[in-house]
Coordinates of C-alpha atoms in Angstrom, one line a residue:
M165 CA 104.9 93.6 134.8
T166 CA 106.1 93.7 131.2
S167 CA 104.1 93.2 128.1
A168 CA 104.9 90.4 125.7
S169 CA 107.5 91.1 123.0
P170 CA 105.9 91.6 119.5
V171 CA 106.4 88.9 116.9
L172 CA 109.0 90.2 114.5
S173 CA 108.9 90.3 110.7
Y174 CA 111.4 87.4 110.3
T175 CA 111.0 84.0 108.9
S176 CA 113.0 81.2 107.5
G177 CA 112.1 78.6 104.9
V178 CA 111.5 75.1 106.0
A179 CA 113.0 72.6 103.5
D180 CA 112.1 68.9 103.1
V181 CA 115.0 68.2 100.7
P182 CA 118.7 69.3 101.0
L183 CA 120.3 71.9 98.7
L184 CA 121.9 70.5 95.6
Y185 CA 125.7 70.8 95.6
Q186 CA 126.4 70.2 92.0
T187 CA 127.5 72.3 89.0
I188 CA 124.8 72.9 86.4
G189 CA 126.7 70.5 84.0
Q190 CA 126.7 67.7 86.6
N191 CA 123.0 68.2 87.2
L192 CA 122.2 68.1 83.5
D193 CA 124.2 64.9 83.1
H194 CA 122.3 63.4 86.0
T195 CA 118.9 64.3 84.5
A196 CA 119.9 63.1 81.1
A197 CA 120.9 59.7 82.5
L198 CA 117.5 59.4 84.3
H199 CA 115.3 60.5 81.4
P200 CA 117.3 60.0 78.2
G201 CA 114.4 59.6 75.9
R202 CA 112.1 62.3 77.2
D203 CA 111.8 65.7 75.6
A204 CA 114.2 68.2 77.0
L205 CA 113.7 71.2 74.6
V206 CA 111.1 72.0 72.0
E207 CA 111.2 75.1 69.8
A208 CA 107.6 75.2 68.9
G209 CA 107.9 77.8 66.1
T210 CA 110.4 75.8 64.1
G211 CA 109.4 72.3 65.2
R212 CA 113.0 71.5 66.4
R213 CA 113.1 69.3 69.4
W214 CA 115.7 67.5 71.6
T215 CA 115.4 64.5 73.9
Y216 CA 117.6 64.8 77.0
R217 CA 120.1 62.4 75.4
E218 CA 120.3 64.7 72.3
F219 CA 120.3 67.9 74.4
R220 CA 123.2 66.7 76.5
A221 CA 125.1 65.5 73.4
D222 CA 124.6 68.9 71.6
T223 CA 125.5 70.8 74.7
D224 CA 128.7 68.8 75.0
V225 CA 129.6 69.4 71.3
L226 CA 129.1 73.2 71.8
A227 CA 131.1 73.1 75.0
L228 CA 134.0 71.4 73.2
G229 CA 133.8 73.9 70.4
L230 CA 134.1 76.7 72.9
L231 CA 137.1 75.0 74.5
D232 CA 138.7 74.7 71.0
A233 CA 138.0 78.4 70.5
G234 CA 140.1 79.2 73.6
V235 CA 137.3 79.8 76.0
G236 CA 138.0 78.6 79.5
K237 CA 136.9 78.8 83.1
G238 CA 136.2 82.4 84.2
D239 CA 136.1 83.8 80.6
R240 CA 133.1 85.9 79.9
V241 CA 130.9 84.9 77.0
G242 CA 128.2 87.2 75.9
I243 CA 124.9 86.2 74.4
L244 CA 122.8 88.8 72.5
A245 CA 119.8 87.1 71.0
P246 CA 116.1 86.5 71.5
N247 CA 114.8 83.2 72.8
T248 CA 116.2 80.4 70.6
A249 CA 117.3 76.8 71.1
E250 CA 120.9 78.0 70.6
W251 CA 120.5 80.4 73.5
T252 CA 119.6 77.5 75.8
L253 CA 122.4 75.3 74.4
L254 CA 124.9 78.0 75.1
Q255 CA 123.6 78.5 78.6
Y256 CA 124.4 74.9 79.5
A257 CA 127.6 74.6 77.3
T258 CA 129.3 77.6 79.1
A259 CA 128.3 76.2 82.5
K260 CA 130.0 72.9 81.6
I261 CA 133.3 74.5 81.0
G262 CA 133.1 77.2 83.7
A263 CA 132.8 80.1 81.3
I264 CA 130.7 83.0 82.7
L265 CA 127.7 83.7 80.5
V266 CA 126.8 87.4 80.3
T267 CA 123.2 87.6 79.3
I268 CA 122.5 90.8 77.3
N269 CA 119.0 92.2 76.9
P270 CA 118.1 91.9 73.2
S271 CA 116.4 95.3 73.4
Y272 CA 119.8 97.0 74.1
R273 CA 121.1 99.6 71.7
T274 CA 124.7 100.6 71.0
H275 CA 125.0 102.8 74.1
E276 CA 124.1 100.0 76.5
L277 CA 125.8 97.2 74.5
R278 CA 129.1 99.0 74.5
Y279 CA 128.9 99.5 78.3
V280 CA 128.2 95.8 79.0
L281 CA 130.9 94.5 76.6
R282 CA 133.5 96.7 78.3
A283 CA 132.4 96.4 81.9
A284 CA 132.2 92.6 81.8
G285 CA 135.4 92.2 79.7
I286 CA 133.5 89.9 77.2
S287 CA 136.0 88.0 75.0
L288 CA 133.5 86.0 72.9
L289 CA 130.2 87.4 71.9
V290 CA 127.5 85.1 70.4
A291 CA 124.8 87.0 68.7
A292 CA 121.8 86.7 66.4
R293 CA 122.3 88.6 63.2
E294 CA 119.1 90.6 63.7
F295 CA 115.8 90.6 65.5
K296 CA 112.8 92.8 64.8
T297 CA 114.2 96.3 64.3
S298 CA 117.6 95.5 65.8
D299 CA 120.5 95.0 63.4
Y300 CA 122.8 93.3 65.9
A301 CA 125.6 92.6 63.4
G302 CA 125.7 96.3 62.4
M303 CA 125.5 97.4 66.1
I304 CA 128.5 95.2 67.0
D305 CA 130.5 96.4 64.0
S306 CA 129.9 100.0 65.0
I307 CA 131.3 99.6 68.5
R308 CA 133.7 96.8 68.2
G309 CA 136.7 99.1 68.2
D310 CA 135.7 100.4 71.6
C311 CA 135.8 97.0 73.2
P312 CA 139.4 95.9 73.5
D313 CA 138.6 92.6 75.3
L314 CA 136.3 91.4 72.5
R315 CA 138.4 88.9 70.5
R316 CA 135.7 87.1 68.6
V317 CA 132.1 87.5 67.5
V318 CA 130.1 84.5 66.3
L319 CA 126.7 85.1 64.7
L320 CA 124.1 82.4 65.1
G321 CA 123.6 80.5 61.8
S322 CA 126.8 81.8 60.3
A323 CA 129.8 79.9 59.0
G324 CA 131.5 80.9 62.3
W325 CA 128.8 79.2 64.3
R326 CA 129.0 76.1 62.2
A327 CA 132.8 76.1 62.6
V328 CA 132.5 76.1 66.4
L329 CA 130.2 73.1 66.2
A330 CA 132.4 71.3 63.7
A331 CA 135.4 71.8 66.0
G332 CA 133.4 70.4 68.9
R333 CA 132.4 67.3 67.0
A334 CA 136.0 66.7 66.1
A335 CA 137.4 67.3 69.6
D336 CA 138.4 64.7 72.2
P337 CA 135.6 64.4 74.8
A338 CA 138.3 64.0 77.4
R339 CA 138.9 67.7 77.2
L340 CA 135.4 68.4 78.5
F341 CA 135.7 65.8 81.3
A342 CA 138.8 67.5 82.4
A343 CA 137.2 71.0 82.3
Q344 CA 134.2 69.8 84.3
A345 CA 136.5 68.2 86.9
G346 CA 138.0 71.6 87.6
L347 CA 134.8 73.3 88.5
S348 CA 133.1 74.0 91.8
P349 CA 129.4 74.7 92.4
D350 CA 130.4 78.0 94.1
D351 CA 132.1 79.3 90.9
P352 CA 130.6 82.3 89.2
I353 CA 128.7 81.2 86.1
N354 CA 126.4 84.0 85.1
I355 CA 126.5 87.8 85.0
Q356 CA 123.2 89.7 84.5
Y357 CA 123.3 93.5 84.2
T358 CA 120.6 95.4 86.1
S359 CA 120.1 99.1 85.8
G360 CA 121.4 101.0 88.9
T361 CA 120.7 104.1 90.8
T362 CA 124.3 105.2 90.0
G363 CA 123.2 105.6 86.4
A364 CA 125.2 102.7 85.1
P365 CA 124.1 99.0 85.0
K366 CA 125.6 96.7 87.6
G367 CA 126.6 93.1 86.9
A368 CA 124.9 90.8 89.3
T369 CA 127.3 87.8 89.5
L370 CA 125.7 84.4 90.2
S371 CA 127.1 81.0 90.8
H372 CA 126.0 77.5 89.9
H373 CA 124.8 77.1 93.5
N374 CA 122.8 80.3 93.3
I375 CA 120.8 79.6 90.2
L376 CA 120.6 75.8 90.1
N377 CA 119.1 75.6 93.6
N378 CA 116.7 78.5 92.9
G379 CA 115.5 76.9 89.7
F380 CA 115.1 73.6 91.5
S381 CA 113.1 75.2 94.4
V382 CA 110.8 77.1 92.0
G383 CA 110.1 73.9 90.2
R384 CA 109.6 71.9 93.3
I385 CA 107.0 74.4 94.6
C386 CA 105.2 74.2 91.2
G387 CA 105.2 70.4 91.6
Y388 CA 107.3 69.7 88.5
T389 CA 108.2 66.2 87.5
H390 CA 109.6 64.6 84.3
L391 CA 106.0 64.7 83.1
D392 CA 105.7 68.5 83.0
R393 CA 106.0 70.6 79.9
V394 CA 106.7 74.3 80.6
C395 CA 105.9 77.0 78.1
I396 CA 108.5 79.8 78.5
P397 CA 107.6 83.0 76.6
V398 CA 109.5 85.2 79.1
P399 CA 113.0 86.3 78.0
F400 CA 116.0 84.0 78.6
Y401 CA 118.3 87.0 79.2
H402 CA 116.5 87.5 82.6
C403 CA 116.4 85.0 85.5
F404 CA 112.7 84.5 84.8
G405 CA 113.5 82.6 81.6
M406 CA 116.9 81.0 82.2
V407 CA 116.5 80.1 85.9
M408 CA 112.8 79.9 86.8
G409 CA 112.2 78.5 83.3
N410 CA 115.2 76.4 82.0
L411 CA 116.9 75.4 85.2
A412 CA 113.6 74.6 86.9
C413 CA 112.9 72.2 84.0
T414 CA 116.2 70.5 83.7
S415 CA 116.6 70.0 87.4
H416 CA 113.3 68.0 87.4
G417 CA 113.5 66.3 84.0
A418 CA 110.7 68.5 82.7
T419 CA 110.4 69.9 79.1
M420 CA 111.4 73.4 78.1
V421 CA 109.0 74.7 75.4
I422 CA 110.0 77.9 73.5
P423 CA 106.9 79.4 71.9
G424 CA 108.9 81.9 69.8
P425 CA 111.8 84.3 69.8
G426 CA 109.8 87.1 71.4
F427 CA 106.5 87.2 73.1
D428 CA 103.5 86.7 70.8
P429 CA 100.1 85.8 72.4
V430 CA 99.0 83.6 69.5
A431 CA 102.4 81.7 69.3
T432 CA 102.3 81.2 73.1
L433 CA 98.7 79.8 73.0
A434 CA 99.6 77.6 70.0
A435 CA 102.6 76.2 71.8
V436 CA 100.6 75.5 75.0
A437 CA 98.0 73.7 72.9
G438 CA 100.3 71.9 70.5
E439 CA 102.8 70.7 73.1
R440 CA 100.2 70.0 75.8
C441 CA 102.0 72.3 78.2
T442 CA 101.2 71.8 81.9
S443 CA 102.7 75.2 83.0
L444 CA 102.8 78.7 81.5
Y445 CA 104.9 81.7 82.6
G446 CA 104.5 85.4 82.1
V447 CA 104.2 88.9 83.5
P448 CA 100.6 90.0 84.0
T449 CA 100.6 92.0 80.7
M450 CA 101.4 88.7 78.8
F451 CA 98.5 86.9 80.4
I452 CA 96.2 89.9 79.6
A453 CA 97.2 89.8 76.0
E454 CA 96.5 86.0 75.8
L455 CA 93.1 86.3 77.6
N456 CA 92.0 89.2 75.4
H457 CA 93.0 87.7 72.1
P458 CA 89.8 87.0 70.1
G459 CA 91.0 83.5 69.2
V460 CA 91.9 82.3 72.7
G461 CA 88.8 80.0 72.9
T462 CA 90.0 78.0 69.9
F463 CA 93.1 76.7 71.6
D464 CA 93.0 73.6 73.7
L465 CA 94.6 74.7 77.0
S466 CA 93.2 71.7 79.0
A467 CA 96.7 70.4 79.9
L468 CA 97.5 73.5 81.9
R469 CA 97.5 73.2 85.7
T470 CA 100.2 75.6 86.9
G471 CA 102.5 78.4 86.0
I472 CA 104.2 81.5 87.3
M473 CA 103.1 85.1 87.2
A474 CA 105.8 87.6 88.3
G475 CA 107.3 91.0 87.5
A476 CA 104.4 93.2 88.5
P477 CA 101.3 92.9 90.8
C478 CA 98.5 90.7 89.4
P479 CA 95.1 92.4 89.0
V480 CA 92.3 90.3 90.7
E481 CA 90.2 89.9 87.6
V482 CA 93.2 88.7 85.6
M483 CA 94.0 86.0 88.2
K484 CA 90.4 84.9 88.2
Q485 CA 90.5 84.4 84.5
V486 CA 93.9 82.7 84.5
V487 CA 92.4 80.2 86.9
S488 CA 88.9 79.8 85.3
R489 CA 89.5 80.2 81.6
M490 CA 93.0 78.8 81.3
G491 CA 92.7 76.1 83.9
M492 CA 95.8 77.2 85.9
H493 CA 94.4 76.3 89.3
E494 CA 97.8 75.9 90.8
V495 CA 99.4 79.1 89.3
T496 CA 101.9 80.7 91.7
I497 CA 103.2 84.3 92.2
C498 CA 106.9 84.9 92.7
Y499 CA 108.9 87.8 94.1
G500 CA 112.6 88.5 93.9
M501 CA 115.4 90.2 92.1
T502 CA 118.3 89.3 89.9
E503 CA 120.6 89.7 92.8
T504 CA 118.8 86.8 94.7
A505 CA 118.9 84.4 91.7
P506 CA 116.0 85.6 91.6
V507 CA 113.1 84.2 93.7
A508 CA 112.9 84.9 97.5
T509 CA 109.2 84.3 98.1
Q510 CA 106.5 82.4 96.3
T511 CA 102.8 81.5 96.8
R512 CA 102.0 77.8 97.3
V513 CA 99.7 75.4 95.6
G514 CA 96.4 75.7 97.5
D515 CA 96.9 79.3 98.5
S516 CA 93.7 81.3 98.2
L517 CA 92.9 83.7 95.4
D518 CA 93.4 86.6 97.8
Q519 CA 96.8 85.4 98.8
R520 CA 97.8 85.2 95.2
V521 CA 96.7 88.7 94.3
S522 CA 97.5 90.6 97.5
T523 CA 100.8 88.9 98.5
V524 CA 103.9 87.6 97.0
G525 CA 103.8 84.4 99.1
K526 CA 106.1 83.3 101.8
V527 CA 109.8 82.6 102.0
H528 CA 111.5 80.0 99.8
P529 CA 113.0 76.8 101.4
H530 CA 116.6 77.3 102.7
L531 CA 116.2 81.1 102.7
E532 CA 115.6 83.8 105.4
I533 CA 113.7 87.1 105.0
K534 CA 113.2 89.9 107.5
L535 CA 111.7 93.4 107.3
I536 CA 113.8 96.2 108.8
D537 CA 113.4 99.8 109.7
P538 CA 115.6 101.5 107.1
G539 CA 116.7 104.1 109.6
T540 CA 117.7 101.9 112.5
G541 CA 118.3 98.5 110.8
L542 CA 116.2 96.8 113.4
T543 CA 113.6 94.2 112.5
V544 CA 110.0 95.6 112.6
P545 CA 107.0 93.8 114.2
R546 CA 104.7 91.8 112.0
G547 CA 102.2 94.0 110.3
A548 CA 104.5 97.0 110.2
P549 CA 106.2 98.2 107.0
G550 CA 109.9 97.7 106.5
E551 CA 112.6 97.1 103.9
L552 CA 112.7 93.5 102.8
C553 CA 116.0 91.8 103.2
T554 CA 116.9 88.2 102.3
R555 CA 119.8 85.9 103.2
G556 CA 120.9 82.4 102.1
Y557 CA 122.2 80.4 99.2
S558 CA 120.5 82.6 96.6
V559 CA 122.3 85.9 97.4
M560 CA 124.6 86.8 94.5
L561 CA 128.4 86.7 94.9
G562 CA 128.4 90.4 94.2
Y563 CA 128.4 93.0 91.5
W564 CA 131.1 92.3 88.9
N565 CA 134.2 94.4 89.6
Q566 CA 132.2 96.7 91.9
P567 CA 133.0 95.9 95.5
D568 CA 131.8 99.2 96.7
K569 CA 128.3 98.7 95.2
T570 CA 128.3 95.2 96.5
G571 CA 128.9 96.5 100.0
E572 CA 126.0 98.9 99.7
A573 CA 123.6 96.1 98.8
I574 CA 124.9 93.2 101.0
D575 CA 125.7 93.9 104.6
A576 CA 128.3 92.3 106.8
A577 CA 125.9 89.6 107.9
R578 CA 125.2 88.7 104.2
W579 CA 121.7 90.2 104.1
M580 CA 120.7 91.4 100.7
H581 CA 118.9 94.7 101.0
T582 CA 116.2 94.8 98.3
G583 CA 115.1 98.4 98.6
D584 CA 111.5 97.3 98.5
L585 CA 109.1 98.1 101.4
A586 CA 106.9 95.3 102.5
V587 CA 104.6 94.0 105.3
M588 CA 104.6 90.5 106.7
D589 CA 101.4 89.0 108.1
A590 CA 101.0 86.6 111.0
R591 CA 101.4 83.6 108.6
G592 CA 104.6 84.9 107.1
Y593 CA 103.0 86.1 103.8
V594 CA 104.6 89.2 102.4
T595 CA 102.9 92.1 100.6
I596 CA 105.1 94.6 98.7
T597 CA 103.9 98.1 99.5
G598 CA 106.4 100.4 97.8
R599 CA 110.0 101.1 97.1
I600 CA 112.6 103.0 99.0
K601 CA 114.4 104.0 95.8
D602 CA 112.7 105.4 92.8
M603 CA 112.6 102.3 90.7
V604 CA 109.9 102.2 88.1
I605 CA 108.4 98.8 87.1
R606 CA 107.1 99.0 83.5
G607 CA 105.6 95.7 82.3
G608 CA 107.9 93.7 84.5
E609 CA 111.1 95.6 83.5
N610 CA 112.8 97.3 86.4
L611 CA 113.8 100.8 85.3
Y612 CA 116.0 103.2 87.3
P613 CA 115.5 106.9 86.6
R614 CA 119.1 107.9 87.3
E615 CA 120.4 105.9 84.3
I616 CA 117.8 107.4 82.0
E617 CA 118.4 110.9 83.4
E618 CA 122.1 110.6 82.7
F619 CA 121.4 109.7 79.1
L620 CA 119.0 112.6 78.7
H621 CA 121.8 114.9 79.8
T622 CA 123.6 113.9 76.6
H623 CA 121.0 115.8 74.6
P624 CA 122.5 119.1 73.5
D625 CA 119.3 121.1 74.4
I626 CA 118.7 119.6 77.8
V627 CA 120.4 121.2 80.8
D628 CA 118.7 119.1 83.5
A629 CA 116.4 116.1 83.6
Q630 CA 114.4 114.1 86.1
V631 CA 112.5 110.9 85.4
V632 CA 109.5 109.5 87.4
G633 CA 107.0 106.8 87.0
V634 CA 103.3 107.5 86.5
P635 CA 100.4 105.0 86.6
D636 CA 99.5 103.2 83.5
D637 CA 96.6 100.7 82.9
R638 CA 98.6 98.5 80.6
Y639 CA 102.2 98.4 81.9
G640 CA 101.6 99.3 85.5
E641 CA 103.8 102.4 85.2
E642 CA 105.2 104.5 82.4
L643 CA 108.1 106.9 82.4
C644 CA 107.6 110.6 82.5
A645 CA 110.6 112.9 81.9
W646 CA 110.8 116.4 83.3
V647 CA 113.4 118.5 81.4
K648 CA 114.8 122.0 81.5
L649 CA 116.0 123.3 78.2
R650 CA 118.9 125.6 77.4
D651 CA 118.1 129.2 76.5
G652 CA 117.2 129.5 72.9
A653 CA 116.5 125.9 72.3
E654 CA 113.6 124.9 70.1
Q655 CA 110.5 123.4 71.7
M656 CA 110.9 119.7 72.5
T657 CA 108.2 117.1 72.2
A658 CA 107.9 113.5 73.4
E659 CA 108.2 112.5 69.7
S660 CA 111.4 114.4 69.1
L661 CA 112.9 113.0 72.4
R662 CA 112.0 109.5 71.3
A663 CA 113.7 110.1 67.9
F664 CA 116.8 111.2 69.8
A665 CA 116.8 108.1 72.0
T666 CA 115.9 105.5 69.5
D667 CA 118.8 103.1 68.7
K668 CA 120.6 104.5 71.8
L669 CA 118.4 103.3 74.6
A670 CA 116.2 100.2 74.8
H671 CA 112.7 101.1 73.8
Y672 CA 111.2 100.5 77.2
K673 CA 113.6 103.0 78.8
I674 CA 112.5 105.8 76.5
P675 CA 110.1 108.1 78.4
R676 CA 106.5 108.0 77.0
Y677 CA 105.7 111.4 78.5
L678 CA 107.7 114.7 78.4
L679 CA 107.1 117.8 80.5
V680 CA 109.2 120.8 79.7
V681 CA 109.5 122.9 82.8
D682 CA 111.5 125.9 84.2
E683 CA 111.9 124.4 87.7
F684 CA 111.7 121.2 89.6
P685 CA 109.9 120.9 92.9
M686 CA 112.8 121.0 95.5
T687 CA 113.3 120.7 99.2
V688 CA 114.8 123.5 101.2
T689 CA 118.1 121.7 101.1
G690 CA 118.1 121.6 97.3
K691 CA 117.0 118.0 96.7
V692 CA 114.4 117.2 94.1
R693 CA 111.1 116.1 95.5
K694 CA 110.2 113.1 93.4
V695 CA 107.1 112.2 95.3
E696 CA 105.7 115.7 94.6
M697 CA 107.0 115.4 91.0
R698 CA 105.0 112.2 90.5
E699 CA 101.9 113.8 91.9
Q700 CA 102.2 116.8 89.7
S701 CA 102.9 114.6 86.6
V702 CA 99.6 112.8 87.1
R703 CA 97.7 116.1 87.3
M704 CA 99.5 117.8 84.4
L705 CA 99.1 114.9 82.1
A706 CA 95.4 114.6 83.0
N707 CA 95.0 118.2 82.1
G708 CA 96.7 117.8 78.8

């Protein structure tokens, strides 16, 4: 007599509506025809606003201007700017002509910017002149000679930007109709660079089909209609902003509300109150900043009902306060990665508080997930830990010009291997328990030690470097660098290392802690023991 087979950690998402098979431009045109007079986009800080009729018209003008500038299907257009209305207009204008938008993290410094411009073969770069401490115009000038594909740079608000718009207004609209007619929903439309364990960022290449459907599904689970107004303080350069935010709105006729160019708790609260937002996005640290602001009680948040928290685990007390003090009774938790457009799992309206803080929900409609034994590749039973893999419409086309890296991430059966360890319960809810790789998640940013280690090796006094994550109350994790110095080198401090890295690495990639050591903990075969290194880091930092 044989025992019953265990229930395996596999599930597929039940869908009550079919996938959209449209380009992003077609979907926007459809929404604008349904809701021409409703708000599409509001830039709360400046008071600028667009109805769907106006947003479509301005998107078309910019698309025609890009065509006049020689940009066509498959050309890579970079955007280096904080959250602005122009960022959003460019997102949809490039989609309308089939140009591939390369979203660049506005925290990048010259080292990273040069790499992305060259790796993606960006021919046109649209950039803000500056933001906070970043002089983008100066950065671009300093590296432009190293980027042979870069034919043109257009600074937002400049005469060059105005010239592009003027050319678009003077152009024959038939050019745009012809360009759109030559597009397929399966065409690549977006490249987002993610840090990689190889030390160099990899360009996750996403299609109209990937990101339009993912945004639509996220919005549908949040219950969006044309009556919703979504406050989006998360960055557009990441899927959280441009897919879960913008595309979730435009695919449902909802309103995109930009509270400001970068996250500010007061500006965010003011935008929610002033625009009567029904939904608010953020990573847990953003919600913590809003809840802890002394003036939070002066803002009318009564229109809020839902939102999304993602990027890091949500503390129980924070979730309780988001529900009770902000009125977000239908707030959802999302899990995913850029390579999956990005959301693979999401909690549902009506899920318990425990499900929203201890799990990342269940599989999205039209997708599959399974948990496998990393050693055998076999699906593990429910309740056992395994590597989370996902398959379906959302899986990226591949890493730009890196078929070898694509093959390492996506197997022959089209399963995307996330590298995250998880457990699936009897109801199909997933809990993330750890990471196979050494990725560090700092305040919602995914950081890969290898990239930072390779940069540290460029320091003339460092002969070897290892980077690990250590626990942090505010950001979840912080970076700690272990370094060996060359003989005769002067003593190094965290401050001197930060000075070396400033303007070369994004601020969040610069290690907060530094430990100067003679040796690293090693295995008998000569491999660095990062688990032990993390444990030692916590002890050493605690002891000063």
